[in-house]
Short mmCIF file of C-alpha atoms in Angstrom, two decimals:
data_model
loop_
_atom_site.label_atom_id
_atom_site.label_comp_id
_atom_site.label_asym_id
_atom_site.label_seq_id
_atom_site.Cartn_x
_atom_site.Cartn_y
_atom_site.Cartn_z
CA MET A 204 12.64 81.42 33.59
CA ASN A 205 13.74 82.62 30.18
CA GLU A 206 14.36 86.25 29.36
CA ALA A 207 11.26 86.71 27.26
CA VAL A 208 9.01 85.48 30.04
CA GLU A 209 10.90 87.54 32.56
CA ASP A 210 10.55 90.63 30.43
CA SER A 211 6.80 90.37 30.36
CA ALA A 212 6.52 89.54 34.03
CA GLU A 213 6.83 92.90 35.72
CA LEU A 214 8.47 96.26 35.34
CA LEU A 215 11.63 96.78 37.32
CA LEU A 216 12.83 100.21 36.30
CA PRO A 217 10.24 102.24 38.21
CA ALA A 218 11.35 100.47 41.38
CA VAL A 219 14.99 100.92 40.38
CA ALA A 220 14.36 104.63 40.02
CA ARG A 221 13.16 104.65 43.63
CA GLY A 222 16.37 102.91 44.68
CA ASP A 223 14.70 99.63 45.56
CA ARG A 224 17.63 97.36 46.22
CA LEU A 225 15.92 94.12 45.30
CA ALA A 226 14.77 95.63 42.02
CA VAL A 227 18.32 96.78 41.32
CA GLN A 228 19.67 93.29 41.86
CA ARG A 229 16.94 91.74 39.75
CA CYS A 230 17.65 94.28 37.07
CA ILE A 231 21.28 93.18 37.03
CA SER A 232 20.22 89.55 36.81
CA ARG A 233 17.68 90.18 34.09
CA PHE A 234 19.65 92.50 31.88
CA GLY A 235 23.23 91.69 32.81
CA PRO A 236 23.67 89.09 30.04
CA LEU A 237 22.10 91.46 27.51
CA VAL A 238 24.45 94.29 28.44
CA TRP A 239 27.47 92.00 28.70
CA GLY A 240 26.78 90.58 25.25
CA ILE A 241 26.56 94.04 23.73
CA ALA A 242 29.62 95.23 25.62
CA ARG A 243 31.72 92.32 24.44
CA ARG A 244 30.59 92.80 20.87
CA LEU A 245 31.28 96.51 20.85
CA SER A 246 34.48 96.63 22.91
CA PRO A 247 38.06 96.19 21.78
CA SER A 248 38.90 93.90 24.68
CA THR A 249 37.33 91.96 27.51
CA ALA A 250 38.84 94.31 30.07
CA ASP A 251 37.35 97.28 28.30
CA ALA A 252 33.99 95.54 28.09
CA GLU A 253 34.04 95.00 31.84
CA ASP A 254 34.53 98.69 32.44
CA ALA A 255 31.84 99.52 29.93
CA VAL A 256 29.28 97.28 31.61
CA GLN A 257 29.79 99.15 34.85
CA GLU A 258 29.20 102.43 33.09
CA VAL A 259 26.12 101.13 31.29
CA PHE A 260 24.48 100.08 34.51
CA THR A 261 25.27 103.42 36.08
CA ASP A 262 23.53 104.99 33.08
CA VAL A 263 20.59 102.69 33.64
CA TRP A 264 20.30 103.70 37.30
CA ARG A 265 20.52 107.34 36.29
CA SER A 266 17.95 107.02 33.50
CA ALA A 267 15.50 104.63 35.12
CA SER A 268 13.10 107.41 36.07
CA ARG A 269 12.78 108.39 32.40
CA PHE A 270 11.59 104.96 31.31
CA ASP A 271 8.18 105.16 29.64
CA PRO A 272 6.54 101.77 29.09
CA THR A 273 4.37 103.20 26.33
CA ARG A 274 7.49 103.81 24.26
CA GLY A 275 8.95 100.34 24.46
CA SER A 276 9.98 97.54 26.75
CA GLU A 277 12.56 97.74 29.49
CA ARG A 278 14.75 95.41 27.48
CA VAL A 279 14.74 97.80 24.54
CA PHE A 280 15.39 100.71 26.90
CA VAL A 281 18.40 99.02 28.47
CA ALA A 282 19.75 97.73 25.15
CA LEU A 283 19.70 101.18 23.62
CA ILE A 284 21.35 102.73 26.67
CA ALA A 285 24.04 100.08 26.41
CA ARG A 286 24.55 100.72 22.74
CA ARG A 287 24.79 104.46 23.23
CA ARG A 288 27.39 104.12 25.95
CA LEU A 289 29.41 101.55 23.99
CA ILE A 290 29.37 103.61 20.83
CA ASP A 291 30.45 106.68 22.78
CA ARG A 292 33.38 104.72 24.15
CA LEU A 293 34.29 103.35 20.74
CA ARG A 294 34.25 106.78 19.16
CA SER A 295 36.28 108.20 21.99
CA MET A 296 38.90 105.49 21.58
CA ARG A 297 38.99 105.97 17.84
CA ALA A 298 39.49 109.68 18.26
CA ARG A 299 42.20 109.12 20.83
CA LEU A 300 44.18 106.71 18.77
CA ALA A 301 43.30 108.33 15.47
CA THR A 302 43.57 104.96 13.81
CA GLU A 303 40.26 103.28 13.47
CA THR A 304 41.66 100.02 12.26
CA ALA A 305 43.61 99.58 15.45
CA MET A 306 40.50 99.86 17.52
CA GLU A 307 38.07 97.67 15.65
CA PRO A 308 36.19 95.55 18.17
CA GLN A 309 37.79 92.17 18.62
CA HIS A 310 34.83 90.07 17.76
CA GLU A 311 36.71 86.89 18.38
CA ASN A 312 36.25 87.51 22.08
CA VAL A 313 32.51 87.20 21.90
CA ALA A 314 32.27 83.46 21.92
CA ALA A 315 35.42 82.82 23.82
CA ASP A 316 34.26 82.31 27.38
CA ALA A 317 30.79 81.99 28.81
CA PRO A 318 28.30 80.53 26.38
CA ALA A 319 25.84 82.85 24.74
CA GLN A 320 22.29 82.64 25.94
CA GLU A 321 19.50 81.73 23.62
CA LEU A 322 18.21 84.73 21.76
CA ILE A 323 14.84 86.14 22.68
CA ALA A 324 12.14 85.76 20.05
CA ASP A 325 12.47 89.28 18.66
CA ALA A 326 16.19 88.90 18.14
CA LYS A 327 15.66 85.59 16.35
CA ILE A 328 13.16 87.19 14.03
CA ALA A 329 15.48 90.14 13.48
CA ARG A 330 18.34 87.83 12.68
CA ILE A 331 16.28 85.97 10.09
CA ALA A 332 15.04 89.17 8.48
CA PHE A 333 18.53 90.63 8.54
CA GLY A 334 19.86 87.50 6.88
CA THR A 335 17.60 88.00 3.88
CA LEU A 336 19.24 91.35 3.10
CA PRO A 337 22.06 91.56 0.56
CA THR A 338 25.44 91.12 2.19
CA GLU A 339 26.50 94.66 1.37
CA HIS A 340 23.36 96.00 3.00
CA GLN A 341 24.02 93.92 6.10
CA ARG A 342 27.49 95.38 6.27
CA ILE A 343 26.21 98.93 6.00
CA ILE A 344 23.62 98.40 8.71
CA SER A 345 26.20 96.74 10.92
CA LEU A 346 28.59 99.65 10.43
CA SER A 347 25.84 101.96 11.59
CA LEU A 348 24.20 100.05 14.43
CA ILE A 349 27.05 97.94 15.71
CA GLU A 350 30.19 99.86 14.86
CA GLY A 351 28.63 103.26 15.46
CA PHE A 352 29.76 104.99 12.30
CA SER A 353 27.78 107.97 11.09
CA HIS A 354 26.05 107.86 7.73
CA SER A 355 28.65 110.11 6.20
CA GLU A 356 31.48 108.00 7.61
CA ILE A 357 29.88 104.91 6.12
CA ALA A 358 29.52 106.66 2.79
CA THR A 359 33.21 107.48 2.87
CA ARG A 360 34.21 103.95 3.84
CA THR A 361 32.01 102.25 1.29
CA GLY A 362 32.19 104.78 -1.51
CA LEU A 363 28.42 104.86 -1.72
CA PRO A 364 26.38 108.06 -1.98
CA LEU A 365 25.14 109.34 1.37
CA GLY A 366 21.54 109.01 0.24
CA THR A 367 22.07 105.36 -0.63
CA VAL A 368 23.53 104.65 2.77
CA LYS A 369 20.52 106.23 4.47
CA THR A 370 18.11 104.32 2.28
CA VAL A 371 19.81 100.99 2.86
CA ILE A 372 19.74 101.45 6.63
CA ARG A 373 16.15 102.65 6.65
CA ARG A 374 14.90 99.82 4.46
CA GLY A 375 16.82 97.20 6.39
CA ILE A 376 15.39 98.25 9.71
CA PHE A 377 11.98 98.64 8.14
CA LYS A 378 12.17 95.05 6.97
CA VAL A 379 13.01 93.89 10.47
CA ARG A 380 10.11 95.92 11.82
CA VAL A 381 7.71 94.33 9.34
CA ALA A 382 8.97 90.88 10.30
CA LEU A 383 8.56 91.59 14.00
CA ARG A 384 5.02 92.84 13.47
CA THR A 385 4.01 90.01 11.18
CA VAL A 386 5.37 87.25 13.37
CA GLY A 387 4.14 88.96 16.49
CA ARG A 388 0.67 89.17 15.02
CA SER A 389 0.81 85.51 13.99
CA THR A 390 1.93 84.52 17.45
CA ARG A 391 -0.87 86.44 19.09
CA SER A 392 -3.38 84.87 16.71
CA ALA A 393 -2.08 81.41 17.47
CA GLU A 394 -2.22 82.08 21.19
CA SER A 395 -5.76 83.38 21.02
CA ALA A 396 -6.84 80.36 19.01
CA THR A 397 -5.65 77.92 21.64
CA MET B 268 1.49 110.90 -2.71
CA ILE B 269 5.19 111.06 -3.36
CA ALA B 270 5.54 113.73 -0.72
CA ALA B 271 3.71 111.56 1.77
CA GLU B 272 6.04 108.65 1.12
CA THR B 273 9.01 110.92 1.43
CA ASP B 274 7.68 112.13 4.75
CA ARG B 275 7.18 108.58 5.94
CA ALA B 276 10.72 107.68 4.99
CA ARG B 277 12.04 110.77 6.69
CA LEU B 278 10.03 110.07 9.82
CA PHE B 279 11.37 106.55 9.89
CA GLU B 280 14.92 107.86 9.63
CA LEU B 281 14.28 110.26 12.48
CA ARG B 282 12.81 107.46 14.59
CA ILE B 283 15.95 105.43 14.02
CA ALA B 284 18.14 108.39 14.84
CA ALA B 285 16.16 109.05 18.00
CA ALA B 286 16.60 105.43 19.06
CA VAL B 287 20.36 105.40 18.68
CA SER B 288 21.44 108.96 19.40
CA ARG B 289 20.29 112.39 20.42
CA LEU B 290 18.41 114.47 17.90
CA THR B 291 19.34 118.01 17.16
CA ASP B 292 16.78 120.68 17.87
CA ALA B 293 16.01 120.92 14.16
CA GLU B 294 15.53 117.16 13.89
CA ARG B 295 13.31 117.13 16.95
CA ALA B 296 11.15 119.86 15.47
CA GLU B 297 10.93 117.96 12.20
CA LEU B 298 9.96 114.82 14.07
CA GLN B 299 7.25 116.61 15.98
CA HIS B 300 5.91 117.92 12.70
CA LEU B 301 5.86 114.56 10.96
CA GLU B 302 4.73 112.15 13.64
CA PRO B 303 1.06 113.22 13.70
CA LEU B 304 0.92 112.64 9.95
CA HIS B 305 2.06 109.02 10.18
CA PRO B 306 1.07 107.57 13.52
CA ASP B 307 1.84 104.06 12.29
CA ILE B 308 5.55 104.92 12.31
CA ASP B 309 5.66 104.81 16.07
CA ALA B 310 8.75 105.22 18.22
CA ALA B 311 8.28 101.97 20.11
CA SER B 312 8.24 99.69 17.08
CA VAL B 313 11.28 101.34 15.51
CA ALA B 314 13.22 101.23 18.76
CA ALA B 315 12.24 97.59 19.21
CA SER B 316 13.48 96.80 15.70
CA VAL B 317 16.81 98.48 16.34
CA ALA B 318 17.21 96.73 19.69
CA ALA B 319 16.28 93.36 18.21
CA LEU B 320 18.87 93.78 15.49
CA LEU B 321 21.43 94.83 18.06
CA GLU B 322 20.69 91.80 20.18
CA ALA B 323 20.78 89.52 17.16
CA GLU B 324 24.24 90.79 16.35
CA ALA B 325 25.41 90.87 19.96
CA PRO B 326 23.75 87.91 21.68
CA PRO B 327 23.44 87.88 25.47
CA VAL B 328 26.25 86.21 27.38
CA GLU B 329 26.16 85.13 31.00
CA LEU B 330 27.81 87.68 33.24
CA PRO B 331 31.04 86.48 34.83
CA ASP B 332 30.68 86.09 38.56
CA HIS B 333 33.30 88.67 39.45
CA LEU B 334 31.73 91.22 37.14
CA ARG B 335 28.27 90.64 38.58
CA THR B 336 29.69 91.16 42.04
CA ALA B 337 31.37 94.38 40.96
CA ILE B 338 28.16 95.71 39.40
CA VAL B 339 26.19 94.96 42.54
CA ASP B 340 28.89 96.62 44.61
CA ALA B 341 28.85 99.71 42.40
CA ALA B 342 25.05 99.82 42.47
CA ASP B 343 25.07 99.73 46.25
CA ARG B 344 27.48 102.63 46.28
CA TYR B 345 25.40 104.53 43.74
CA PHE B 346 22.16 104.14 45.67
CA GLY B 347 23.82 104.39 49.06
CA HIS B 348 22.68 100.96 50.13
CA GLU B 349 24.32 99.61 53.22
CA ARG B 350 25.19 95.98 53.17
CA SER B 351 27.22 93.36 54.85
CA THR B 352 29.78 91.04 53.38
CA ASP B 353 27.22 88.28 53.61
CA ASP B 354 24.93 90.26 51.35
CA VAL B 355 27.50 90.05 48.64
CA LEU B 356 28.25 86.43 49.27
CA ASN B 357 24.60 85.51 49.28
CA PHE B 358 23.76 87.32 46.09
CA VAL B 359 22.88 84.45 43.83
CA PRO B 360 24.61 84.73 40.52
CA ARG B 361 23.17 83.19 37.40
CA ASP B 362 26.43 81.82 36.19
CA ALA B 363 25.89 78.11 35.81
CA THR B 364 29.33 77.26 37.12
CA VAL B 365 28.73 79.20 40.25
CA GLU B 366 25.28 77.78 40.73
CA SER B 367 26.78 74.34 40.72
CA GLY B 368 28.73 75.32 43.78
CA GLU B 369 32.11 74.78 42.23
CA VAL B 370 33.32 78.34 42.25
CA HIS B 371 33.82 80.59 45.22
CA HIS B 372 32.15 83.91 45.66
CA VAL B 373 34.31 86.93 45.96
CA SER B 374 34.16 89.06 49.02
CA VAL B 375 33.61 92.79 49.16
CA ALA B 376 34.82 93.99 45.78
CA ARG B 377 36.51 97.19 46.82
CA GLY B 378 38.58 99.07 44.34
CA TRP B 379 37.01 97.87 41.16
CA ARG B 380 39.41 98.99 38.52
CA ARG B 381 38.57 101.88 36.22
CA HIS B 382 41.54 102.03 33.91
CA ALA B 383 41.54 98.94 31.77
CA VAL B 384 42.55 100.42 28.45
CA ALA B 385 45.89 101.61 29.66
CA GLY B 386 46.98 98.01 29.96
CA TRP B 387 48.20 95.93 32.79
CA LEU B 388 51.46 97.71 33.35
CA ALA B 389 49.99 101.17 33.41
CA ALA B 390 47.30 100.01 35.77
CA ALA B 391 49.70 98.57 38.28
CA ALA B 392 49.75 101.29 40.89
CA VAL B 393 52.89 100.16 42.65
CA GLY B 394 56.11 99.16 41.08
CA ALA B 395 54.98 99.64 37.53
CA LEU B 396 58.39 100.52 36.25
CA ALA B 397 60.02 97.71 38.09
CA LEU B 398 57.45 95.26 36.82
CA THR B 399 58.02 96.49 33.33
CA LEU B 400 61.66 95.74 33.75
CA TRP B 401 60.86 92.35 35.17
CA TRP B 402 58.71 91.43 32.21
CA THR B 403 61.02 93.06 29.72
CA ARG B 404 63.28 90.35 28.62
CA GLY B 405 66.31 92.54 28.28
CA ASP B 406 66.59 93.41 31.97
CA ARG B 407 66.15 90.30 33.94
CA PRO B 408 68.24 87.76 35.70
CA ALA B 409 66.86 84.79 33.83
CA ALA B 410 69.72 84.76 31.40
CA ASP B 411 71.95 83.99 34.32
CA ILE B 412 69.58 81.69 36.08
CA PRO B 413 68.59 78.64 34.10
CA LEU B 414 65.07 77.38 34.15
CA ALA B 415 64.51 74.95 36.95
CA THR B 416 61.74 72.92 38.35
CA ASN B 417 60.10 73.89 41.59
CA ASP B 418 62.05 71.22 43.38
CA GLN B 419 64.98 73.54 43.22
CA PRO B 420 65.07 76.61 45.42
CA SER B 421 65.45 79.90 43.66
CA PRO B 422 68.25 82.29 44.61
CA ALA B 423 65.76 84.64 46.15
CA GLN B 424 63.37 82.43 47.98
CA PRO B 425 62.80 78.93 49.27
CA ALA B 426 61.33 76.25 47.11
CA PRO B 427 57.94 77.46 45.96
CA PRO B 428 54.74 75.76 47.00
CA ARG B 429 52.35 74.00 44.72
CA ALA B 430 48.95 75.43 44.15
CA ASP B 431 45.91 73.55 45.26
CA ALA B 432 43.81 73.55 42.18
CA GLU B 433 40.15 72.74 42.06
CA PRO B 434 39.51 71.96 38.44
CA GLY B 435 36.25 72.41 36.66
CA PRO B 436 33.58 69.75 36.37
CA ALA B 437 35.52 67.47 34.07
CA ALA B 438 38.98 68.31 35.30
CA ARG B 439 41.45 66.04 36.92
CA PRO B 440 44.36 66.79 39.18
CA GLY B 441 47.53 67.49 37.31
CA ALA B 442 51.18 67.35 38.11
CA GLY B 443 52.11 69.53 41.03
CA VAL B 444 48.57 69.76 42.32
CA GLU B 445 47.90 68.43 45.76
CA THR B 446 44.95 66.12 45.94
CA ASP B 447 44.12 66.81 49.60
CA ALA B 448 43.05 70.34 48.81
CA PRO B 449 40.00 71.62 50.63
CA SER B 450 36.81 71.50 48.68
CA ILE B 451 35.57 74.60 47.01
CA GLU B 452 32.76 74.71 49.52
CA GLU B 453 35.31 74.81 52.32
CA ALA B 454 37.31 77.40 50.44
CA ALA B 455 34.22 79.55 50.07
CA ARG B 456 33.59 79.29 53.79
CA ASN B 457 37.14 80.37 54.43
CA LEU B 458 36.63 83.34 52.19
CA ARG B 459 33.47 84.30 54.00
CA ALA B 460 35.46 84.42 57.21
CA GLN B 461 37.73 87.06 55.73
CA ARG B 462 36.17 90.46 55.91
CA PHE B 463 38.78 92.55 54.15
CA ASN B 464 39.89 90.47 51.25
CA LEU B 465 41.56 92.04 48.30
CA VAL B 466 39.75 91.30 45.05
CA ARG B 467 41.02 91.98 41.57
CA ALA B 468 39.88 90.92 38.13
CA TRP B 469 42.12 89.06 35.75
CA ARG B 470 42.94 90.70 32.49
CA ALA B 471 44.57 89.26 29.42
CA GLY B 472 48.35 89.15 29.26
CA THR B 473 50.46 89.24 26.17
CA ASP B 474 50.15 85.56 25.34
CA PRO B 475 47.24 84.61 23.07
CA ALA B 476 46.26 81.89 25.51
CA GLY B 477 44.97 84.57 27.82
CA ARG B 478 42.96 86.42 25.25
CA ALA B 479 39.59 85.41 26.66
CA VAL B 480 40.50 85.07 30.31
CA THR B 481 38.18 86.44 32.95
CA GLY B 482 37.83 85.69 36.62
CA ASP B 483 39.30 87.14 39.75
CA VAL B 484 41.82 86.71 42.47
CA VAL B 485 40.95 87.06 46.14
CA TRP B 486 43.78 87.58 48.60
CA ASP B 487 43.70 87.58 52.36
CA GLY B 488 46.86 89.29 53.54
CA ASN B 489 46.36 88.38 57.18
CA GLY B 490 45.77 84.75 56.46
CA GLN B 491 48.36 84.66 53.70
CA GLN B 492 46.09 82.74 51.41
CA GLY B 493 43.82 83.39 48.52
CA PHE B 494 41.94 81.94 45.62
CA ALA B 495 42.24 82.62 41.93
CA ARG B 496 39.41 81.77 39.62
CA PHE B 497 39.99 81.59 35.91
CA ILE B 498 37.42 81.33 33.15
CA GLY B 499 38.29 80.99 29.53
CA LEU B 500 41.82 79.64 29.78
CA PRO B 501 42.72 77.04 27.17
CA GLN B 502 43.17 73.46 28.29
CA ASN B 503 46.80 72.55 28.91
CA ASP B 504 48.60 69.24 28.50
CA PRO B 505 50.30 68.75 31.89
CA THR B 506 52.95 66.55 30.32
CA ARG B 507 54.05 69.44 28.14
CA GLU B 508 53.30 72.62 30.06
CA GLN B 509 51.49 74.01 33.07
CA TYR B 510 50.12 77.33 34.18
CA GLN B 511 52.10 79.00 36.95
CA LEU B 512 50.85 81.73 39.25
CA TRP B 513 53.07 84.51 40.57
CA ILE B 514 52.64 87.13 43.28
CA PHE B 515 54.58 90.36 43.14
CA ASP B 516 55.42 91.77 46.53
CA ALA B 517 56.52 95.37 47.01
CA SER B 518 58.78 94.28 49.83
CA ARG B 519 60.72 91.88 47.60
CA ASP B 520 62.99 92.18 44.64
CA GLU B 521 60.59 92.53 41.73
CA ARG B 522 62.73 90.25 39.64
CA PHE B 523 61.74 87.37 41.87
CA PRO B 524 58.01 87.32 42.41
CA VAL B 525 56.66 84.78 44.84
CA ASP B 526 55.70 81.53 43.19
CA GLY B 527 52.00 80.85 43.68
CA GLY B 528 52.23 77.31 42.30
CA VAL B 529 51.26 75.52 39.13
CA PHE B 530 47.87 74.41 37.99
CA ASN B 531 46.10 72.80 35.07
CA VAL B 532 43.03 73.71 33.12
CA ASP B 533 40.78 71.13 31.54
CA LYS B 534 38.62 71.53 28.48
CA ASP B 535 35.96 73.28 30.56
CA GLY B 536 38.31 76.24 30.81
CA THR B 537 37.28 77.05 34.37
CA VAL B 538 39.45 76.43 37.38
CA VAL B 539 39.77 77.67 40.95
CA VAL B 540 43.27 77.68 42.39
CA LYS B 541 44.04 77.98 46.06
CA ILE B 542 47.03 80.25 46.65
CA ASP B 543 48.98 79.22 49.69
CA PRO B 544 52.51 80.56 49.42
CA LYS B 545 55.07 79.35 51.90
CA VAL B 546 56.85 82.67 51.57
CA ARG B 547 55.12 85.56 53.26
CA VAL B 548 53.66 88.15 50.90
CA ASN B 549 53.72 91.48 52.69
CA SER B 550 52.37 93.87 50.12
CA PRO B 551 51.13 92.31 46.89
CA THR B 552 51.30 94.58 43.89
CA MET B 553 50.24 92.22 41.15
CA PHE B 554 49.25 88.65 40.47
CA ALA B 555 50.30 87.09 37.19
CA VAL B 556 50.07 83.80 35.34
CA THR B 557 52.55 82.35 32.91
CA VAL B 558 52.80 79.11 30.98
CA GLU B 559 55.82 77.07 31.98
CA GLN B 560 57.29 73.62 31.73
CA PRO B 561 55.64 70.86 33.77
CA GLY B 562 56.25 71.47 37.45
CA GLY B 563 56.87 75.15 36.93
CA VAL B 564 60.04 77.19 37.14
CA VAL B 565 61.80 79.20 39.79
CA VAL B 566 62.30 82.18 37.51
CA SER B 567 60.07 82.62 34.52
CA ASP B 568 61.46 83.75 31.20
CA ARG B 569 58.01 85.44 30.90
CA SER B 570 57.81 84.59 27.27
CA ARG B 571 54.22 83.46 27.81
CA LEU B 572 52.41 85.90 30.07
CA VAL B 573 48.80 84.77 30.10
CA ALA B 574 47.05 86.96 32.65
CA THR B 575 47.66 89.69 35.17
CA ALA B 576 45.73 91.18 38.04
CA PRO B 577 47.40 94.47 38.98
CA ILE B 578 46.65 96.00 42.34
#
């Protein structure tokens, strides 16, 4: 069963919030690769990523009761929890070492061991939409979403005005949102026509 | 009109900020003011866009088996679930290698490490200073003891054993690897019989070859045997070099860790090695892997430290 189908199958987090052990294990199976992929991308080393994954899932257990299906899918909920935890760790490491360059995530680790899973449909669409942006805009959005830099930090690093940084990020994500909606609508139309 | 567009843009920014961080009270108030004006800029679609971008940039990767086990273990502790060792062993991982039955399950993953960043030396709870000295080239006996094959006994211990290696799907036995090794299925059954196994995760050593290594080592002190699983090690050419496993024992001179044997890794990068030292290991403090000449050495010059598993 692929992730997209799994995601639409049933909600797990309400049962996780109740401490249902089977739901907890299924949650690990369903979202483990998602969290591990994010952790590896946003961690300076594999060992650090392993620690981070543990912390992310603890956050998920702690936050499960706050999940509101009207505000997004469980996958989005877990992904954003993972990002928040990973960015917190990155910032903490940067502050500790006081040398950001020494703690840039080692992206070469990402593809080094287990093969990446196929992206879910939304991520594929996002990747395509993201790819149509100017390279500099991609970099700015990546600095914000992936590297966890604040808008003002990005402005300092890139030499761009703060307002420009905000606009680039907003427009980039807006473009992804439009693509997701357009393709999603097309998909639903195609499904209803068959 | 312009004001409305400005508000929309601002609301979108706040939605993004809410998705990736915590809003300040002022931002939250601003959001609450703006959201009724532009209901089409909904939280769910913005959060989904951010998450989709995140996933596009950080694609999902199969969880390593040892990490899955550790997460399950931690979850059980968090929720206060009681479980048996068999529960852990029977938890079906999604890792394709494990599903094929070629890799053992780990036993109860007690003591999952929490201090990765400090590095392997700092994390070694026992004998850290001594181990540092061992691995520090300037304070070691190797200069006085030439490299030797495992056919020659070391000054500190009898001739080391060979490791029984169970290579990955496309692997073949290499030099120094016994071919009458038990199957992985048998090895897994042996592990299941051990209720208090020591389990530790591998972490990268100083040699680039270990950069992507994951996996775990399981050690049964009573039975004096264990298994080491490696994922992500580069393939070696057995005619030129082999991986060699070492066990540090608090009861022994740290300059002479117990030889755990040599093993090879094929292009699959996954291998399970049975550890069956002929020398008793009383109190293991760390497992380590180096790259050595074919057949291994009695004393490593530790110039190529690939992986460690501190205890």
